[in-house]
Backbone as a printed PyTorch tensor [residue, N CA C, xyz], in Angstrom:
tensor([[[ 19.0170,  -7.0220,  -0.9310],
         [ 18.2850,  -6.9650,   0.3140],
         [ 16.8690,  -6.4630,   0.0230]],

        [[ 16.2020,  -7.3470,   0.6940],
         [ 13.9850,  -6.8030,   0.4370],
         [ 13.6130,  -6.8180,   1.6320]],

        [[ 12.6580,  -6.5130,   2.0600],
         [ 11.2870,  -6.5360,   3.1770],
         [ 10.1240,  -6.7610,   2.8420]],

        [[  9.4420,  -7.3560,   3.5010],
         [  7.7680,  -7.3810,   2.7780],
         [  7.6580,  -6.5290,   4.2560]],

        [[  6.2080,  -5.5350,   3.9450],
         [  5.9210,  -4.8310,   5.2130],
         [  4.4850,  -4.7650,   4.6180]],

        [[  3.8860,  -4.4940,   5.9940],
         [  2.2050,  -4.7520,   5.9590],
         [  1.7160,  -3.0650,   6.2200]],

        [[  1.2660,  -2.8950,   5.2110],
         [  0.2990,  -1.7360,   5.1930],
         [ -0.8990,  -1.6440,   4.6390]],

        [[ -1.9190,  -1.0840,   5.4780],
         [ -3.3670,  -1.0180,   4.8070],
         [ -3.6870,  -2.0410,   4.2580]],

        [[ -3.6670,  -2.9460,   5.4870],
         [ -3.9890,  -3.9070,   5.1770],
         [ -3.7190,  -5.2750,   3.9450]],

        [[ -2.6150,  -4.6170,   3.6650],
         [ -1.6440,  -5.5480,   2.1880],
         [ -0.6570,  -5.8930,   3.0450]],

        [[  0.1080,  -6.5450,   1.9780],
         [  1.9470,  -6.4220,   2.5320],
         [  2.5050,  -6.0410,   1.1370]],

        [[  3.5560,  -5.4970,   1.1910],
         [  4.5310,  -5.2660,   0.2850],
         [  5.7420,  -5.7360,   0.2730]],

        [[  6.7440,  -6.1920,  -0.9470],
         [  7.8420,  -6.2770,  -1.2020],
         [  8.6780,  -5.2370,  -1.6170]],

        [[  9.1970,  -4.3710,  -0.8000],
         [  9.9870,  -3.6020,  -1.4170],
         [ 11.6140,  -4.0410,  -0.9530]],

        [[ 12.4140,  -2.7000,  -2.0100],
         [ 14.0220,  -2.6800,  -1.9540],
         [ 14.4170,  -1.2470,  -1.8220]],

        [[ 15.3500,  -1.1980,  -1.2590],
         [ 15.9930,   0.3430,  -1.7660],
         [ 15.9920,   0.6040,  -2.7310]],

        [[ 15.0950,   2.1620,  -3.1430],
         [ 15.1440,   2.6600,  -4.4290],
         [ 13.7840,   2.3590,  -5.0660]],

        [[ 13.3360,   1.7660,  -4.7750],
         [ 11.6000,   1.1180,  -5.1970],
         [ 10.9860,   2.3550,  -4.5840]],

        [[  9.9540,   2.8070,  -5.8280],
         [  8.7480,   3.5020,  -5.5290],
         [  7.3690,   2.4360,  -5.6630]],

        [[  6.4780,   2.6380,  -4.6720],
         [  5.7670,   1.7980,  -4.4560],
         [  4.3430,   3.0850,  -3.8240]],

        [[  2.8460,   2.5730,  -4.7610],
         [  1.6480,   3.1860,  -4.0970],
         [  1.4060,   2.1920,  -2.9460]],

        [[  0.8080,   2.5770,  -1.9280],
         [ -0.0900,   2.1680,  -0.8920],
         [ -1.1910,   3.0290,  -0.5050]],

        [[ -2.1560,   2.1600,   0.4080],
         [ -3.2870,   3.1640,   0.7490],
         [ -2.7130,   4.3020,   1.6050]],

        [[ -3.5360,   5.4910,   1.4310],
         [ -3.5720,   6.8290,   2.5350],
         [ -2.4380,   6.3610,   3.3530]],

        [[ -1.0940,   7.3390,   3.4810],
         [ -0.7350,   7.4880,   4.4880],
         [ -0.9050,   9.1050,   4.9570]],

        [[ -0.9110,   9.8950,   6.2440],
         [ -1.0990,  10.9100,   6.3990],
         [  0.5260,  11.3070,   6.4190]],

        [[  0.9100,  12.5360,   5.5640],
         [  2.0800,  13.6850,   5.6550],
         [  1.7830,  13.7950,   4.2220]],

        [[  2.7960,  15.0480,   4.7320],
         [  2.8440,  15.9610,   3.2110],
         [  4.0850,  15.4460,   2.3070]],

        [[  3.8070,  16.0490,   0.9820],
         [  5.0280,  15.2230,  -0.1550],
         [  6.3390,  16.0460,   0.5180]],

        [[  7.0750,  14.8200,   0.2100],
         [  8.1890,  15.6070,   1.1290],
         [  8.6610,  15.1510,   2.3320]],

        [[  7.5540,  14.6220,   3.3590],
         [  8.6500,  13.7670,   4.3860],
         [  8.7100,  12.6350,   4.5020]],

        [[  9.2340,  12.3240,   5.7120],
         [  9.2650,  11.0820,   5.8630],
         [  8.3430,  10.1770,   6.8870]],

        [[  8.5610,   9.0880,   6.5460],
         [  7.4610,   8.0660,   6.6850],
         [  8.4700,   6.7880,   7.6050]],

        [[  7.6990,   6.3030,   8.4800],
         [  8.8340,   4.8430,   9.2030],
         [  7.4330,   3.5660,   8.7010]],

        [[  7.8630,   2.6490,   8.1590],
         [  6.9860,   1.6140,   8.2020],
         [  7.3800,   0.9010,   8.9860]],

        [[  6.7480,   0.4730,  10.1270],
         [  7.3920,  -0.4850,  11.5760],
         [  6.7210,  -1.7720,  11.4790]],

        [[  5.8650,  -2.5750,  10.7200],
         [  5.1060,  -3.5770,  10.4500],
         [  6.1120,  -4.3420,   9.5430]],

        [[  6.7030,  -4.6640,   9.9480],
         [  7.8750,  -5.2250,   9.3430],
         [  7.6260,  -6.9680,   9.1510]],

        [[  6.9160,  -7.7890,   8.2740],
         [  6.9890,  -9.4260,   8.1350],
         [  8.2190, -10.0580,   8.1580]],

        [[  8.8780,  -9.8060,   7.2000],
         [ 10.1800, -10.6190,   6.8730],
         [ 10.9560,  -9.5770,   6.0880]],

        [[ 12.7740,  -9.6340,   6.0640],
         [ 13.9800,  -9.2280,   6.1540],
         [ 14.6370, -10.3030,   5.2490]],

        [[ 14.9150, -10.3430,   4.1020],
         [ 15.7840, -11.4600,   3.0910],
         [ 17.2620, -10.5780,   3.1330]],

        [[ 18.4020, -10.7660,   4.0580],
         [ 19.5360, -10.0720,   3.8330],
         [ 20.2340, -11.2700,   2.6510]],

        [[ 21.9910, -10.6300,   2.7490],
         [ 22.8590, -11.8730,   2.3630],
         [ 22.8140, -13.1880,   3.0730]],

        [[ 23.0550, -12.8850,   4.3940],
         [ 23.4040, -14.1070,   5.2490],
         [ 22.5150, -14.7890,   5.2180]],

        [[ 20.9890, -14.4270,   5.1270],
         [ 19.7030, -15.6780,   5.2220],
         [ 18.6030, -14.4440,   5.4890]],

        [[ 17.3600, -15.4450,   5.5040],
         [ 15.9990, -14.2950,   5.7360],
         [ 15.9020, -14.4430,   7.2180]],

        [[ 15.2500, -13.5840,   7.5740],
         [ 14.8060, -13.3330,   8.9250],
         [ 13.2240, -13.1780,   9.1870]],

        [[ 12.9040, -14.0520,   9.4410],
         [ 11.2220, -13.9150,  10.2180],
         [ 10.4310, -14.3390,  11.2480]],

        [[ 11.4140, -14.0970,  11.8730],
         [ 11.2770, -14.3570,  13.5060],
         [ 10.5750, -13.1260,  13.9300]],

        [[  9.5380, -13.1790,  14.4770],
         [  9.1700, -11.1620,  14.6450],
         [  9.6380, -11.2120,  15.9020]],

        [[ 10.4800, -11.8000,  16.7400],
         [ 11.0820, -11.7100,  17.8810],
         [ 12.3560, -10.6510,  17.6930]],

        [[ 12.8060, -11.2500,  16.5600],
         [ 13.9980, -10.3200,  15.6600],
         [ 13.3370,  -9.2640,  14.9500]],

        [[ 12.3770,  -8.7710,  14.1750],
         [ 11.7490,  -8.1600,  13.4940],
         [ 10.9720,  -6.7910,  14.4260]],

        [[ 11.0280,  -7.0290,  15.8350],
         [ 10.2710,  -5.6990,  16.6070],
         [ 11.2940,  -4.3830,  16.4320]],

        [[ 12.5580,  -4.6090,  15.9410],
         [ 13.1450,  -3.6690,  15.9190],
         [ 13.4540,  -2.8090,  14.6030]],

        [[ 12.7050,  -3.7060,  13.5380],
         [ 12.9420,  -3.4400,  12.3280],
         [ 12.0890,  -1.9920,  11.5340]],

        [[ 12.7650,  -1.7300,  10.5310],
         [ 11.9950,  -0.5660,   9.8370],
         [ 12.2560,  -0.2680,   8.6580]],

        [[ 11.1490,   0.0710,   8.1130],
         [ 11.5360,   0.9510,   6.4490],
         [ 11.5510,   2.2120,   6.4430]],

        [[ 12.6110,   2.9370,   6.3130],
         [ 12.1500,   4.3760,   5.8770],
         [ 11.8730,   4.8160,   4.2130]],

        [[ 11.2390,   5.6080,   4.5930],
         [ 10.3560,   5.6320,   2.8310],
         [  9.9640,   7.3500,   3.2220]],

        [[ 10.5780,   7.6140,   1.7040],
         [ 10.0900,   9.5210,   1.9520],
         [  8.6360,   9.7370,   0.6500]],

        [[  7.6470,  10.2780,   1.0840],
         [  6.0550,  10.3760,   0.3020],
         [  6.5250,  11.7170,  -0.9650]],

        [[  6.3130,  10.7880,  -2.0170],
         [  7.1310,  11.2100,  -2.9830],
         [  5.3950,  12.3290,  -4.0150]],

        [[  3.9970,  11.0770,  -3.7280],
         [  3.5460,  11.6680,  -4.1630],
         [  1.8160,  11.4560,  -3.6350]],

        [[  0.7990,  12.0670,  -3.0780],
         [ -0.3910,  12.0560,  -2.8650],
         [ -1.2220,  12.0960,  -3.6690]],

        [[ -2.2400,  11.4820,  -3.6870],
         [ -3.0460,  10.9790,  -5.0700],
         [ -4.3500,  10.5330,  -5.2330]],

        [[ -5.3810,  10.2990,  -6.0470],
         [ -6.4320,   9.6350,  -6.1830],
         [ -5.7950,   8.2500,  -7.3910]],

        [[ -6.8030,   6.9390,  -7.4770],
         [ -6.1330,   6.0920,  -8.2960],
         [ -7.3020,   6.7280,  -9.3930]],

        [[ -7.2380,   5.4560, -10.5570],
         [ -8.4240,   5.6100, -11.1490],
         [ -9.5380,   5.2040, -11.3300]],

        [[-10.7460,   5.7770, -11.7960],
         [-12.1130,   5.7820, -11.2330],
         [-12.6300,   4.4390, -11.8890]],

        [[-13.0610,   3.4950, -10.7680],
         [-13.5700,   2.1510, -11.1650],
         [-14.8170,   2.5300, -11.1560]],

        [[-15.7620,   1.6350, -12.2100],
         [-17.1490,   1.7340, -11.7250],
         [-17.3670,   0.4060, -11.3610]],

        [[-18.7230,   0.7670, -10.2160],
         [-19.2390,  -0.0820,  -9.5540],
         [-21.2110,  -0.4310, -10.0840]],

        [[-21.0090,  -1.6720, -10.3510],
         [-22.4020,  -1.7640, -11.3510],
         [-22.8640,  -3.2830, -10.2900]],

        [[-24.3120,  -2.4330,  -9.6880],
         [-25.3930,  -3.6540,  -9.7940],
         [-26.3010,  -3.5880, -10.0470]],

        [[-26.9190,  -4.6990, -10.2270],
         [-27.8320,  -4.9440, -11.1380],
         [-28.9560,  -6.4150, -10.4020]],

        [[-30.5910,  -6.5670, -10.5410],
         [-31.1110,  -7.3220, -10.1320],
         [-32.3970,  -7.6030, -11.2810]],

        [[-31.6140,  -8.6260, -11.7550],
         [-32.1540,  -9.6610, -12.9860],
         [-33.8950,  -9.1370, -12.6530]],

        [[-34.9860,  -9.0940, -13.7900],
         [-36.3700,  -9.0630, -13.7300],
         [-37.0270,  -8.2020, -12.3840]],

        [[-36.2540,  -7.2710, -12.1000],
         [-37.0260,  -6.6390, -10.7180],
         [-37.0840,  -4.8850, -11.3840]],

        [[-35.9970,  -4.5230, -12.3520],
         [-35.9150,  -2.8280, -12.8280],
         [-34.8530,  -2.9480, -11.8120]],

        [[-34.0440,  -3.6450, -10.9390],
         [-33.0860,  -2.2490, -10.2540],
         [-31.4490,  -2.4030, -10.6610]],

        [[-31.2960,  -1.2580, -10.8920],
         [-29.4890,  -0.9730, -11.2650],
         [-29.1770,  -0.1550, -10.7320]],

        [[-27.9530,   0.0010, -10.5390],
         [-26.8810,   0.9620,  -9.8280],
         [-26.0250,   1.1100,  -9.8190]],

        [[-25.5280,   2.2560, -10.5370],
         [-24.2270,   2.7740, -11.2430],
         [-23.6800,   3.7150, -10.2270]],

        [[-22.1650,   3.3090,  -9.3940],
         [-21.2220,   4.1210,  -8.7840],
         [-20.1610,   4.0280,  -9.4390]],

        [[-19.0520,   5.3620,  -8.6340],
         [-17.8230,   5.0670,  -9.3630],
         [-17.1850,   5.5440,  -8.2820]],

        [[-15.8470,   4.7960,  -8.3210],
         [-15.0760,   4.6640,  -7.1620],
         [-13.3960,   5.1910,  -7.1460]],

        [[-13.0500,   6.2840,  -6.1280],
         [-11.4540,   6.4940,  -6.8040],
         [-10.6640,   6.2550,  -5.5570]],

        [[ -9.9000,   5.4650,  -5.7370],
         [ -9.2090,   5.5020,  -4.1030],
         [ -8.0870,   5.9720,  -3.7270]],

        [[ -7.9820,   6.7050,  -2.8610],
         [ -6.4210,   7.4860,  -2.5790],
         [ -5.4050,   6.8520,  -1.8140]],

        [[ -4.2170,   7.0100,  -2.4850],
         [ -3.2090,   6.0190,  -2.4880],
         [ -1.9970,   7.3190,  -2.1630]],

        [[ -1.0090,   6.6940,  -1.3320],
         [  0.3340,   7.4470,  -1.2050],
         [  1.4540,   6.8000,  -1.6740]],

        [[  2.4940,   7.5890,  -2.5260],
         [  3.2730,   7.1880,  -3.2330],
         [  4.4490,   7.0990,  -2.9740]],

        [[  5.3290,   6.1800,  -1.9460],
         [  6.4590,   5.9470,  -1.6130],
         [  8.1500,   5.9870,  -2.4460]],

        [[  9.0070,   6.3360,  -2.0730],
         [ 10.4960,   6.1400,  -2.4730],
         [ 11.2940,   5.5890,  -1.5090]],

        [[ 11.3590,   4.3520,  -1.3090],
         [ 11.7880,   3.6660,  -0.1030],
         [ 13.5600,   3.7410,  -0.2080]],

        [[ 13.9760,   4.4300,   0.8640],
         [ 15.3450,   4.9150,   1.1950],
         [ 16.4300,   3.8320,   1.9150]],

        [[ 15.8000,   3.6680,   2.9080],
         [ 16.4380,   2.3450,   3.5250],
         [ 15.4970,   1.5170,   4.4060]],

        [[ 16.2180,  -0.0410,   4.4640],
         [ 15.6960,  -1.2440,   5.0210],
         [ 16.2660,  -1.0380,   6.4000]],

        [[ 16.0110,  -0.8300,   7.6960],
         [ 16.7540,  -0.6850,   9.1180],
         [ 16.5400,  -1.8780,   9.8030]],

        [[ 17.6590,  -2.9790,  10.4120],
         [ 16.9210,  -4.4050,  10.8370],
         [ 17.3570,  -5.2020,  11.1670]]])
């Protein structure tokens, strides 16, 4: 059994037992989390993606870990003029342990 669920603007495939980063969610390590953006449901019997069927659906997932990723740099640059510009970028991500598929 999987779900794809839409967060921050992605979607994900997860299963029970899958740890999975996504962007910022707000709580502390330690609780729990409902993902209600639920796309599609692949059980035994067949998939489900009807979101008519799907308004009731959910992931629970407990925030296993809070985080920065790692630091990309960001480089531009404009051919024969002198200008460059060196940033660097870290983005914070929350680190899921998805418990159960509800659906």
């Amino acid at each position: 059994m999987y779900a794809v669920v839409a967060t921050g603007g992605k979607q994900v495939r997860v299963e029970p037992g899958d740890r999975v980063r996504v962007e910022r969610l707000e709580g502390e390590v330690g609780s729990t989390v409902n993902l209600d953006e639920v796309k599609l449901i692949a059980k035994d019997e067949g998939i489900v993606a009807e979101p008519s069927a799907l308004e009731s659906a959910k992931v629970v997932c407990t925030i296993t870990d809070q985080g920065r990723g790692k630091k990309i740099r960001v480089f531009k640059r404009k051919r024969r003029k002198g200008y460059s510009r060196l940033r660097g970028h870290r983005q914070y991500y929350t680190e899921l342990q998805i418990d159960s598929i509800e659906g």
